[in-house]
Amino acid sequence: MSTLLAPTSSEPSRGGVAQSRGLFDRAILRQALGGAFVKMDPRVQAKNPVMFVVLVGSVITFVEACAHPSTFTWSITVWLVLTVLFANFAEAMAEGRGKAQADTLRKMRSDTEARRLRSDGSEELVAAALLAKGDVVVCEAGDVIPSDGEIIDGIASVDESAITGESAPVIRESGGDRSAVTGGTKVLSDGIVVRITAERGQTFIDRMITLVEGANRQKTPNEIALTILLSVLTIVFLPVVVTLVPFGNFGGASVDVVILVSLLVCLIPTTIGALLSAIGIAGMDRLVQRNVLAMSGRAVEAAGDVQVLLLDKTGTITLGNRMAANFFPVGGHSEQELGDAAQLASLADETPEGRSIVVLAKEKFNIRGRDLGPAHVFVPFTATTRMSGLDIGARQIRKGAAESVKRWVGDAGGSVASDLDEIVERVSRAGSTPLVVADGSEVLGVIELKDVVKQGIKEKFAEMRLMGIRTVMITGDNPLTAAAIAQEAGVDGFLAEATPEAKMALIKKEQEGGKLVAMTGDGTNDAPALAQADVGVAMNTGTTAAKEAGNMVDLDSNPTKLIDVVEIGKQLLITRGSLTTFSIANDIAKYFAIIPALFVVAYPQLNTLNVMRLHSPQSAVLSAVIFNALVIIALIPLALRGVKFRATGSAAILRRNVWIYGVGGIILPFIFIKLIDLVLVALHAY
Amino acid sequence: MGFFLTLVLLVVTLGVAWRYLGSYMAAVFDGRVHFLGFVERPIYRLLGTRPEQEQTWKRYAGALIIFSAVSLAITYAILRWQGSLPLNPQHLGAVGSALSFNTAVSFVTNTNWQNYGGETTMSYFSQMGALTVQQFVTPAVGIAAAMVLVRGLSRKSFSTVGNFWVDVTRCMFYVLLPIAFVTGIVFVADGAVETLAGTATIHDVLNGVTQTIARGPIGFMESIKQLGTNGGGFLNANSATPFENPTGFTNFLSIFLLLCIPFALTYTFGKMVGSVRHGAALLAAMVLLFGVWVGFTSAAEHHNNPAVAIAGVHSTVGNMEGKEVRFGDTSTALFGVASTQTSTGSANGAYDSFTPVGGMGLLTGMMIGEVTPGGTGSGLYTMLVYAIIAVFIGGLMIGRTPEYLGKKIQAREVKLAGLAALIMPITVLIVTAVAVSVAAGRAGPLAGLSPHGFTEILYGLTSQGNNNGSAFGGLTGNTPFYNVIGAITMLLGRFAIMIPCLALGGALAEKNVVPESLGTFRTDNGMFVGLVVGVILIIGGLTFFPAISLGPVVEQLSQLKVF
């Protein structure tokens, strides 16, 4: 699974793509301010129907202000332009973070030289940018790998921190699942021959740059649906406002165009319209912050809809390795006797399992490593003996699979204690692996090697269940072992003795039932399943085939990250939904501010509707417009960070958001429009 | 009957109808009721169709359009040629072309807006053969359209949505005709007139005047008028006259009939999608809004009319101007609310004489889109449109692609639901703007260029835009201008909403069903009811608030008090 020499941290990394930046990084702020003005281009604005209406409205009030200049008309015009600028600023802020990351990546890509092999075996130096697919290059210690490729010969330790932020080097070698290398990473030792697999300009880094920049960002399905709803709300308010002219004229009330435009701008959903694309970009960015690259926004959104998570047992649910948990002596031997022999047999065993036996013996009986004298020989594990151990003089200590050790003891003329089989059986049934220890012809007992379930994972699965997501453990273990671990980890189901075909069949079965499935994978044989899953997260340590089949790549290669991805997907939708609700709820207060002001001359009795007791018609309209503009700025942090997500049931989430953004959205503008009015009066503006 | 007794009886009887009529209709539209097979089969043979031969939504819509167009042509032709047709004891001549067009559209769209007085315009043949026929078929068309949407939600990966001809036939023979026949007998038994004889002439010796009493085949038109949420009466005075609505009991029966199918359809919906709870949630939203409007309007009418009070007349029995003493203030308000919120539009009093706020209760009841409970069929499909919009906004708020009954609500569904929801307000606002701007329109209202005059125009066009047919009175509607603009409004209000709903049904039927889980947005609980009510009020409120403030609000505030 993981080929990292040091364990990866599940915390967001601090290097690589995901360089941590504050929400309001100064450089990004400066860039976004400029961007806000650049985006005033009507061709850019036309893509956003809501803000386009505001822009057109500001042109109308501008013309009106030129024709009939007054503080009021000019103030409205300025604030309408500011509304558009604030929306542009929000989008530029969201894009700015991606741009900064792209710049870092670009630096990495530039000016690398490649040592290309000619067909006759000689080397030539070419610029990395000129490498074509199929070229073969040599990289030795200190070289930067010029482009993505497959190792065809050799082995090397590679520093991939430029991409993953993880400083510990990884081993890459020809053949198997660790043969893929990424352009921009650096060979630390040894040398490799690489066949380039990426087309020019299509390398992993190139794709990363495009992604984080959001250059060809496609609107996601839910975003498109929401844009339609916002367009509907914009279209419906156009006749609402325009018909007020004839309605007013009917009773002899003339209607002020500037106020009418103000009313329209206040009614159409400018808040969500202004922040919609920023929310989408920021959602992708949040994934990048956690070192996950989503190949499309669609995948991020699908993650929020996922109902089944397929999780690999090893590395996700359990720690990578089994650990010694218990000693069970047999045939009247003491536990300490067993522990002592087990430790001796494992001293030279550098596997994590072996080390855990040494540690367990030390913890239980305070037995430490000792001087074995000169006459000792370590017996390594081989596939034929399926045992390992130690010979000290004539004393032979072995540990290994039950059948092998029994046979070995039998060959040595010893007898097997009668209770051994029962204990071996019991340990297996509990989902653990039994290792039998023998000293010469005597079987001393059984070491229980246990799969250790990751801390806190059970709680995580309980949260998933509350969110309506089924977790399925995928393992190569036999059904007995799998059932025991599944029970301990608290997953909802498991697929034991999993083959790539079984995995694929499981995904298809769930999808036919209408469910969306997410999975992680790294091997080439995972590729079809990754492609079939709605959300397929490929590990960066995995093969090129896996990375291309999935729709996300986890640079940390941490399979637990799938859970974070789901949460980010949900948070993205929640933020959009909540701000839409807020935006619509705001309209009520704005009506009460503007309608009395609009007709106050013809119908002074309408002042009864002026429930906020705003100072004058002009101050009322201006306060509503200012509120409408400022609320965009005020909500930028929320749009970029996302609405707080809690893993609870849907009813609780809905209740919370309806209260905060629905009811809050009704009340809040009444308060703030009144406050803005008071400030305007205090400033003697009116 | 007292107001509260009426309310209690209504709740009980409508509750029974909801449960049993609702499940009966589900059985009818699922094709499980066959006792009139001998009538059905020849009709299908005549139409060249078979019940198992289902249609895609496009074919279904095509059949619906053809059927309505033919109905329109026939109705128009009968009115134009009634002079040469039988059953015309008063020898009434042809109905004018503009009025015939308006009336034909009005009855084919289930609106029953009447720019004429029945007794002085329509022959018995026109009343029975043209208008009453439409009163039977148009509710069936509405219910059929609703069934498309219901099937869309209940079917999984289906390309067809039912058979239009079969749905309409079954609705007519199994639902509308039996109920209308039985209750028609009750109307006649209680005193509603039913005769083919011409007018009666009475010479009042005491006062030395001669009176002409209009009569005709009224009683059986009465039951379908209410049951089919049609509202178009035989006589100009509609349900206010004893010939149409003779007793307190028939008054109660009228209210029951016009509410029973629209409410019961929510049960039908629940049953057909396999979750009565979902039907009950829609019912709850309807009842909640209906109750608030009844309370609001009755309270307004229980107070004095401020205009009357200014004239120096002080009443202790509420606002009785324009009301039948037989029914009283609050019961008339109840009838009015029931009739305006079901797209019926029948009246047992003069709505023009309601207090401004009471009149606003009726007007706003239509502005929220005729969904509480709305017309036969149209109430349910429009309600489902609002429910889908509520699902979309609410669903996003829990972080999932929104889904209703397992159907994902995506771009196509939002587009169609949005279209269906915005057609009505946009149409009403634009035609009202035209009417208040041109001279022909400005000449309409009795109250002239005043807020009340504005309300009269707004009310008339809102009523037609919602296919209600309720008349505020005070608007001179039988002019070429109002006949034509009204007909356009009614056509848009019916078909420009119905077609997107059929498309929505087709789109939903094609979708697979997402299985329910704990993370699913619940659409059968109190929270959802609240969201739906919120969406209805916000869409209706935000679109009509400015117009309302220039009409009834200004008018009432002139009296410097709310009630």
Short mmCIF file of N, CA and C in Angstrom, two decimals, chain B residues 17-147:
data_model
loop_
_atom_site.label_atom_id
_atom_site.label_comp_id
_atom_site.label_asym_id
_atom_site.label_seq_id
_atom_site.Cartn_x
_atom_site.Cartn_y
_atom_site.Cartn_z
N ALA B 17 -63.84 12.61 3.38
CA ALA B 17 -63.64 12.64 1.93
C ALA B 17 -62.17 12.48 1.60
N TRP B 18 -61.30 13.13 2.38
CA TRP B 18 -59.86 13.06 2.12
C TRP B 18 -59.41 11.60 2.11
N ARG B 19 -59.83 10.89 3.16
CA ARG B 19 -59.38 9.51 3.31
C ARG B 19 -59.98 8.59 2.24
N TYR B 20 -61.34 8.64 2.09
CA TYR B 20 -61.97 7.62 1.26
C TYR B 20 -62.09 8.03 -0.21
N LEU B 21 -62.47 9.29 -0.45
CA LEU B 21 -62.49 9.74 -1.84
C LEU B 21 -61.07 9.70 -2.40
N GLY B 22 -60.11 10.09 -1.53
CA GLY B 22 -58.70 10.09 -1.93
C GLY B 22 -58.24 8.71 -2.36
N SER B 23 -58.53 7.69 -1.55
CA SER B 23 -58.01 6.38 -1.91
C SER B 23 -58.81 5.79 -3.07
N TYR B 24 -60.09 6.18 -3.16
CA TYR B 24 -60.90 5.73 -4.31
C TYR B 24 -60.32 6.29 -5.61
N MET B 25 -59.95 7.56 -5.59
CA MET B 25 -59.40 8.16 -6.81
C MET B 25 -58.07 7.50 -7.19
N ALA B 26 -57.27 7.15 -6.16
CA ALA B 26 -56.01 6.45 -6.45
C ALA B 26 -56.32 5.13 -7.17
N ALA B 27 -57.35 4.43 -6.70
CA ALA B 27 -57.72 3.17 -7.33
C ALA B 27 -58.18 3.40 -8.77
N VAL B 28 -58.94 4.50 -8.97
CA VAL B 28 -59.43 4.81 -10.32
C VAL B 28 -58.26 5.05 -11.26
N PHE B 29 -57.30 5.88 -10.83
CA PHE B 29 -56.22 6.26 -11.75
C PHE B 29 -55.14 5.20 -11.84
N ASP B 30 -55.11 4.27 -10.90
CA ASP B 30 -54.22 3.12 -11.05
C ASP B 30 -54.88 2.04 -11.91
N GLY B 31 -56.13 2.30 -12.34
CA GLY B 31 -56.81 1.34 -13.20
C GLY B 31 -57.33 0.13 -12.44
N ARG B 32 -57.68 0.32 -11.16
CA ARG B 32 -58.17 -0.82 -10.39
C ARG B 32 -59.69 -0.81 -10.24
N VAL B 33 -60.36 0.21 -10.84
CA VAL B 33 -61.82 0.28 -10.74
C VAL B 33 -62.40 0.04 -12.14
N HIS B 34 -63.29 -0.92 -12.24
CA HIS B 34 -63.74 -1.31 -13.58
C HIS B 34 -65.25 -1.42 -13.73
N PHE B 35 -66.04 -1.03 -12.72
CA PHE B 35 -67.46 -1.38 -12.78
C PHE B 35 -68.21 -0.73 -13.94
N LEU B 36 -67.60 0.29 -14.54
CA LEU B 36 -68.25 0.89 -15.71
C LEU B 36 -67.51 0.53 -17.01
N GLY B 37 -66.88 -0.64 -16.98
CA GLY B 37 -66.12 -1.07 -18.15
C GLY B 37 -66.93 -1.06 -19.43
N PHE B 38 -68.21 -1.36 -19.30
CA PHE B 38 -69.07 -1.39 -20.50
C PHE B 38 -69.25 -0.01 -21.11
N VAL B 39 -69.05 1.04 -20.30
CA VAL B 39 -69.09 2.40 -20.86
C VAL B 39 -67.72 2.78 -21.39
N GLU B 40 -66.69 2.41 -20.63
CA GLU B 40 -65.32 2.77 -21.00
C GLU B 40 -64.93 2.21 -22.36
N ARG B 41 -65.15 0.90 -22.54
CA ARG B 41 -64.61 0.21 -23.71
C ARG B 41 -65.05 0.82 -25.04
N PRO B 42 -66.37 1.07 -25.21
CA PRO B 42 -66.76 1.70 -26.50
C PRO B 42 -66.10 3.05 -26.71
N ILE B 43 -65.92 3.80 -25.63
CA ILE B 43 -65.30 5.13 -25.78
C ILE B 43 -63.87 4.98 -26.28
N TYR B 44 -63.12 4.04 -25.66
CA TYR B 44 -61.73 3.84 -26.09
C TYR B 44 -61.68 3.37 -27.55
N ARG B 45 -62.65 2.50 -27.90
CA ARG B 45 -62.65 2.00 -29.27
C ARG B 45 -62.86 3.17 -30.23
N LEU B 46 -63.79 4.05 -29.84
CA LEU B 46 -64.09 5.23 -30.65
C LEU B 46 -62.85 6.11 -30.80
N LEU B 47 -62.10 6.26 -29.72
CA LEU B 47 -60.92 7.12 -29.74
C LEU B 47 -59.70 6.40 -30.29
N GLY B 48 -59.87 5.10 -30.53
CA GLY B 48 -58.75 4.33 -31.08
C GLY B 48 -57.61 4.18 -30.10
N THR B 49 -57.91 3.96 -28.86
CA THR B 49 -56.85 3.81 -27.87
C THR B 49 -57.18 2.64 -26.95
N ARG B 50 -56.20 2.23 -26.15
CA ARG B 50 -56.41 1.16 -25.18
C ARG B 50 -55.77 1.60 -23.87
N PRO B 51 -56.36 1.17 -22.73
CA PRO B 51 -55.84 1.64 -21.45
C PRO B 51 -54.36 1.31 -21.26
N GLU B 52 -53.90 0.15 -21.77
CA GLU B 52 -52.51 -0.22 -21.53
C GLU B 52 -51.55 0.47 -22.50
N GLN B 53 -52.14 1.23 -23.45
CA GLN B 53 -51.32 1.93 -24.44
C GLN B 53 -50.95 3.29 -23.86
N GLU B 54 -49.81 3.35 -23.19
CA GLU B 54 -49.46 4.59 -22.49
C GLU B 54 -48.73 5.57 -23.39
N GLN B 55 -48.74 6.84 -22.94
CA GLN B 55 -48.13 7.89 -23.76
C GLN B 55 -46.91 8.49 -23.06
N THR B 56 -45.97 9.00 -23.85
CA THR B 56 -44.90 9.81 -23.27
C THR B 56 -45.53 11.15 -22.90
N TRP B 57 -44.81 11.96 -22.13
CA TRP B 57 -45.42 13.23 -21.72
C TRP B 57 -45.75 14.11 -22.92
N LYS B 58 -44.94 14.01 -23.97
CA LYS B 58 -45.18 14.86 -25.14
C LYS B 58 -46.48 14.47 -25.84
N ARG B 59 -46.68 13.14 -25.98
CA ARG B 59 -47.92 12.69 -26.63
C ARG B 59 -49.11 13.02 -25.74
N TYR B 60 -48.91 12.86 -24.45
CA TYR B 60 -49.97 13.17 -23.49
C TYR B 60 -50.36 14.64 -23.61
N ALA B 61 -49.33 15.49 -23.65
CA ALA B 61 -49.59 16.93 -23.77
C ALA B 61 -50.26 17.24 -25.10
N GLY B 62 -49.82 16.55 -26.15
CA GLY B 62 -50.42 16.76 -27.46
C GLY B 62 -51.90 16.44 -27.44
N ALA B 63 -52.24 15.28 -26.83
CA ALA B 63 -53.64 14.88 -26.74
C ALA B 63 -54.44 15.92 -25.96
N LEU B 64 -53.83 16.40 -24.87
CA LEU B 64 -54.50 17.39 -24.02
C LEU B 64 -54.78 18.68 -24.79
N ILE B 65 -53.79 19.11 -25.57
CA ILE B 65 -53.95 20.35 -26.34
C ILE B 65 -55.03 20.17 -27.41
N ILE B 66 -54.96 19.03 -28.12
CA ILE B 66 -55.95 18.79 -29.17
C ILE B 66 -57.36 18.77 -28.56
N PHE B 67 -57.48 18.04 -27.46
CA PHE B 67 -58.78 17.94 -26.80
C PHE B 67 -59.30 19.32 -26.40
N SER B 68 -58.42 20.14 -25.83
CA SER B 68 -58.85 21.47 -25.38
C SER B 68 -59.18 22.37 -26.56
N ALA B 69 -58.39 22.25 -27.63
CA ALA B 69 -58.65 23.09 -28.81
C ALA B 69 -60.00 22.75 -29.42
N VAL B 70 -60.28 21.45 -29.50
CA VAL B 70 -61.57 21.03 -30.06
C VAL B 70 -62.70 21.50 -29.14
N SER B 71 -62.53 21.36 -27.84
CA SER B 71 -63.54 21.84 -26.89
C SER B 71 -63.80 23.32 -27.09
N LEU B 72 -62.70 24.06 -27.27
CA LEU B 72 -62.81 25.51 -27.44
C LEU B 72 -63.61 25.83 -28.70
N ALA B 73 -63.30 25.13 -29.78
CA ALA B 73 -63.98 25.39 -31.05
C ALA B 73 -65.47 25.07 -30.93
N ILE B 74 -65.79 23.93 -30.33
CA ILE B 74 -67.20 23.53 -30.21
C ILE B 74 -67.97 24.52 -29.35
N THR B 75 -67.38 24.89 -28.20
CA THR B 75 -68.05 25.82 -27.29
C THR B 75 -68.30 27.16 -27.99
N TYR B 76 -67.28 27.63 -28.68
CA TYR B 76 -67.40 28.90 -29.39
C TYR B 76 -68.51 28.81 -30.43
N ALA B 77 -68.52 27.70 -31.19
CA ALA B 77 -69.51 27.54 -32.26
C ALA B 77 -70.93 27.52 -31.69
N ILE B 78 -71.12 26.81 -30.61
CA ILE B 78 -72.47 26.73 -30.03
C ILE B 78 -72.96 28.12 -29.60
N LEU B 79 -72.06 28.89 -28.95
CA LEU B 79 -72.49 30.22 -28.49
C LEU B 79 -72.82 31.12 -29.68
N ARG B 80 -72.02 31.03 -30.72
CA ARG B 80 -72.24 31.88 -31.86
C ARG B 80 -73.53 31.52 -32.60
N TRP B 81 -73.88 30.21 -32.60
CA TRP B 81 -75.05 29.78 -33.37
C TRP B 81 -76.22 29.40 -32.50
N GLN B 82 -76.24 29.85 -31.25
CA GLN B 82 -77.30 29.39 -30.36
C GLN B 82 -78.70 29.78 -30.85
N GLY B 83 -78.78 30.87 -31.64
CA GLY B 83 -80.07 31.30 -32.16
C GLY B 83 -80.72 30.23 -33.04
N SER B 84 -79.88 29.43 -33.72
CA SER B 84 -80.43 28.41 -34.61
C SER B 84 -80.49 27.05 -33.95
N LEU B 85 -80.13 26.99 -32.69
CA LEU B 85 -80.08 25.71 -32.01
C LEU B 85 -81.32 25.55 -31.12
N PRO B 86 -81.64 24.31 -30.77
CA PRO B 86 -82.85 24.08 -29.95
C PRO B 86 -82.69 24.57 -28.52
N LEU B 87 -83.72 24.31 -27.70
CA LEU B 87 -83.74 24.66 -26.28
C LEU B 87 -83.44 26.13 -26.04
N ASN B 88 -84.17 26.96 -26.73
CA ASN B 88 -83.94 28.40 -26.61
C ASN B 88 -85.29 29.10 -26.45
N PRO B 89 -85.99 28.83 -25.31
CA PRO B 89 -87.35 29.35 -25.18
C PRO B 89 -87.42 30.88 -25.22
N GLN B 90 -86.32 31.54 -24.83
CA GLN B 90 -86.38 33.01 -24.82
C GLN B 90 -85.96 33.60 -26.16
N HIS B 91 -85.62 32.71 -27.12
CA HIS B 91 -85.18 33.16 -28.45
C HIS B 91 -84.04 34.15 -28.37
N LEU B 92 -83.02 33.76 -27.57
CA LEU B 92 -81.84 34.63 -27.46
C LEU B 92 -81.00 34.50 -28.72
N GLY B 93 -80.45 35.61 -29.14
CA GLY B 93 -79.66 35.62 -30.37
C GLY B 93 -78.23 35.18 -30.12
N ALA B 94 -77.42 35.24 -31.19
CA ALA B 94 -76.02 34.82 -31.10
C ALA B 94 -75.28 35.66 -30.06
N VAL B 95 -74.35 35.02 -29.36
CA VAL B 95 -73.50 35.76 -28.44
C VAL B 95 -72.40 36.42 -29.27
N GLY B 96 -72.06 37.65 -28.94
CA GLY B 96 -71.07 38.41 -29.70
C GLY B 96 -69.75 37.68 -29.80
N SER B 97 -68.95 38.00 -30.86
CA SER B 97 -67.76 37.20 -31.09
C SER B 97 -66.74 37.33 -29.96
N ALA B 98 -66.47 38.56 -29.51
CA ALA B 98 -65.47 38.73 -28.45
C ALA B 98 -65.94 38.05 -27.18
N LEU B 99 -67.22 38.21 -26.86
CA LEU B 99 -67.75 37.60 -25.64
C LEU B 99 -67.76 36.08 -25.77
N SER B 100 -68.11 35.57 -26.97
CA SER B 100 -68.09 34.12 -27.17
C SER B 100 -66.69 33.57 -26.98
N PHE B 101 -65.70 34.30 -27.53
CA PHE B 101 -64.32 33.85 -27.39
C PHE B 101 -63.92 33.83 -25.92
N ASN B 102 -64.20 34.93 -25.23
CA ASN B 102 -63.85 35.00 -23.81
C ASN B 102 -64.52 33.89 -23.03
N THR B 103 -65.82 33.68 -23.30
CA THR B 103 -66.57 32.68 -22.55
C THR B 103 -66.10 31.27 -22.87
N ALA B 104 -65.84 31.01 -24.16
CA ALA B 104 -65.37 29.68 -24.53
C ALA B 104 -64.03 29.39 -23.85
N VAL B 105 -63.10 30.35 -23.93
CA VAL B 105 -61.81 30.18 -23.27
C VAL B 105 -62.02 29.98 -21.77
N SER B 106 -62.91 30.79 -21.22
CA SER B 106 -63.15 30.77 -19.79
C SER B 106 -63.61 29.41 -19.31
N PHE B 107 -64.51 28.77 -20.08
CA PHE B 107 -65.01 27.47 -19.62
C PHE B 107 -64.06 26.33 -19.98
N VAL B 108 -63.28 26.49 -21.06
CA VAL B 108 -62.34 25.43 -21.43
C VAL B 108 -61.12 25.44 -20.52
N THR B 109 -60.84 26.59 -19.89
CA THR B 109 -59.71 26.65 -18.97
C THR B 109 -60.15 26.44 -17.53
N ASN B 110 -61.36 26.00 -17.32
CA ASN B 110 -61.88 25.78 -15.97
C ASN B 110 -61.91 27.08 -15.16
N THR B 111 -61.95 28.22 -15.85
CA THR B 111 -61.94 29.49 -15.14
C THR B 111 -63.36 29.89 -14.75
N ASN B 112 -64.25 29.88 -15.73
CA ASN B 112 -65.64 30.28 -15.53
C ASN B 112 -65.77 31.74 -15.16
N TRP B 113 -64.88 32.54 -15.75
CA TRP B 113 -65.04 34.00 -15.65
C TRP B 113 -66.23 34.34 -16.55
N GLN B 114 -67.17 35.12 -16.05
CA GLN B 114 -68.38 35.39 -16.83
C GLN B 114 -68.53 36.87 -17.10
N ASN B 115 -68.32 37.25 -18.34
CA ASN B 115 -68.53 38.64 -18.74
C ASN B 115 -69.97 38.84 -19.21
N TYR B 116 -70.88 37.99 -18.73
CA TYR B 116 -72.27 38.05 -19.19
C TYR B 116 -73.17 37.66 -18.03
N GLY B 117 -74.45 38.00 -18.14
CA GLY B 117 -75.43 37.48 -17.21
C GLY B 117 -76.07 36.27 -17.86
N GLY B 118 -76.00 35.13 -17.22
CA GLY B 118 -76.45 33.89 -17.85
C GLY B 118 -77.87 33.94 -18.34
N GLU B 119 -78.76 34.48 -17.49
CA GLU B 119 -80.18 34.41 -17.81
C GLU B 119 -80.55 35.29 -19.00
N THR B 120 -79.73 36.30 -19.29
CA THR B 120 -80.10 37.20 -20.39
C THR B 120 -79.24 36.97 -21.63
N THR B 121 -78.31 36.03 -21.57
CA THR B 121 -77.39 35.84 -22.69
C THR B 121 -77.43 34.45 -23.28
N MET B 122 -77.50 33.43 -22.41
CA MET B 122 -77.29 32.06 -22.86
C MET B 122 -78.60 31.28 -22.97
N SER B 123 -78.75 30.56 -24.09
CA SER B 123 -79.90 29.67 -24.22
C SER B 123 -79.67 28.46 -23.33
N TYR B 124 -80.71 27.68 -23.09
CA TYR B 124 -80.55 26.49 -22.27
C TYR B 124 -79.58 25.51 -22.93
N PHE B 125 -79.60 25.48 -24.26
CA PHE B 125 -78.68 24.58 -24.95
C PHE B 125 -77.23 25.01 -24.72
N SER B 126 -76.99 26.33 -24.79
CA SER B 126 -75.64 26.82 -24.53
C SER B 126 -75.22 26.49 -23.11
N GLN B 127 -76.14 26.69 -22.16
CA GLN B 127 -75.82 26.43 -20.76
C GLN B 127 -75.49 24.95 -20.56
N MET B 128 -76.33 24.07 -21.14
CA MET B 128 -76.17 22.65 -20.87
C MET B 128 -75.15 22.01 -21.81
N GLY B 129 -75.31 22.29 -23.11
CA GLY B 129 -74.51 21.58 -24.11
C GLY B 129 -73.11 22.14 -24.25
N ALA B 130 -72.92 23.42 -23.94
CA ALA B 130 -71.59 24.00 -24.10
C ALA B 130 -70.92 24.18 -22.74
N LEU B 131 -71.59 24.97 -21.88
CA LEU B 131 -70.90 25.36 -20.64
C LEU B 131 -70.82 24.23 -19.63
N THR B 132 -71.97 23.53 -19.37
CA THR B 132 -71.94 22.48 -18.37
C THR B 132 -71.07 21.31 -18.82
N VAL B 133 -71.04 21.05 -20.11
CA VAL B 133 -70.17 19.98 -20.61
C VAL B 133 -68.72 20.29 -20.24
N GLN B 134 -68.32 21.54 -20.47
CA GLN B 134 -66.95 21.93 -20.11
C GLN B 134 -66.73 21.85 -18.60
N GLN B 135 -67.80 22.12 -17.84
CA GLN B 135 -67.65 22.02 -16.38
C GLN B 135 -67.36 20.58 -15.95
N PHE B 136 -67.76 19.61 -16.76
CA PHE B 136 -67.43 18.21 -16.47
C PHE B 136 -66.04 17.83 -16.98
N VAL B 137 -65.71 18.26 -18.20
CA VAL B 137 -64.46 17.75 -18.77
C VAL B 137 -63.23 18.50 -18.28
N THR B 138 -63.34 19.81 -18.01
CA THR B 138 -62.11 20.52 -17.63
C THR B 138 -61.55 20.08 -16.27
N PRO B 139 -62.39 19.80 -15.27
CA PRO B 139 -61.77 19.27 -14.04
C PRO B 139 -61.08 17.93 -14.31
N ALA B 140 -61.67 17.14 -15.22
CA ALA B 140 -61.04 15.86 -15.54
C ALA B 140 -59.69 16.07 -16.20
N VAL B 141 -59.59 17.10 -17.06
CA VAL B 141 -58.31 17.41 -17.70
C VAL B 141 -57.29 17.85 -16.65
N GLY B 142 -57.74 18.69 -15.71
CA GLY B 142 -56.85 19.16 -14.64
C GLY B 142 -56.33 18.00 -13.81
N ILE B 143 -57.24 17.09 -13.43
CA ILE B 143 -56.83 15.96 -12.60
C ILE B 143 -55.89 15.06 -13.40
N ALA B 144 -56.18 14.88 -14.69
CA ALA B 144 -55.30 14.05 -15.52
C ALA B 144 -53.89 14.63 -15.54
N ALA B 145 -53.79 15.96 -15.68
CA ALA B 145 -52.47 16.59 -15.69
C ALA B 145 -51.76 16.36 -14.37
N ALA B 146 -52.53 16.45 -13.27
CA ALA B 146 -51.91 16.21 -11.97
C ALA B 146 -51.40 14.78 -11.87
N MET B 147 -52.15 13.84 -12.46
CA MET B 147 -51.74 12.44 -12.39
C MET B 147 -50.40 12.21 -13.09
#
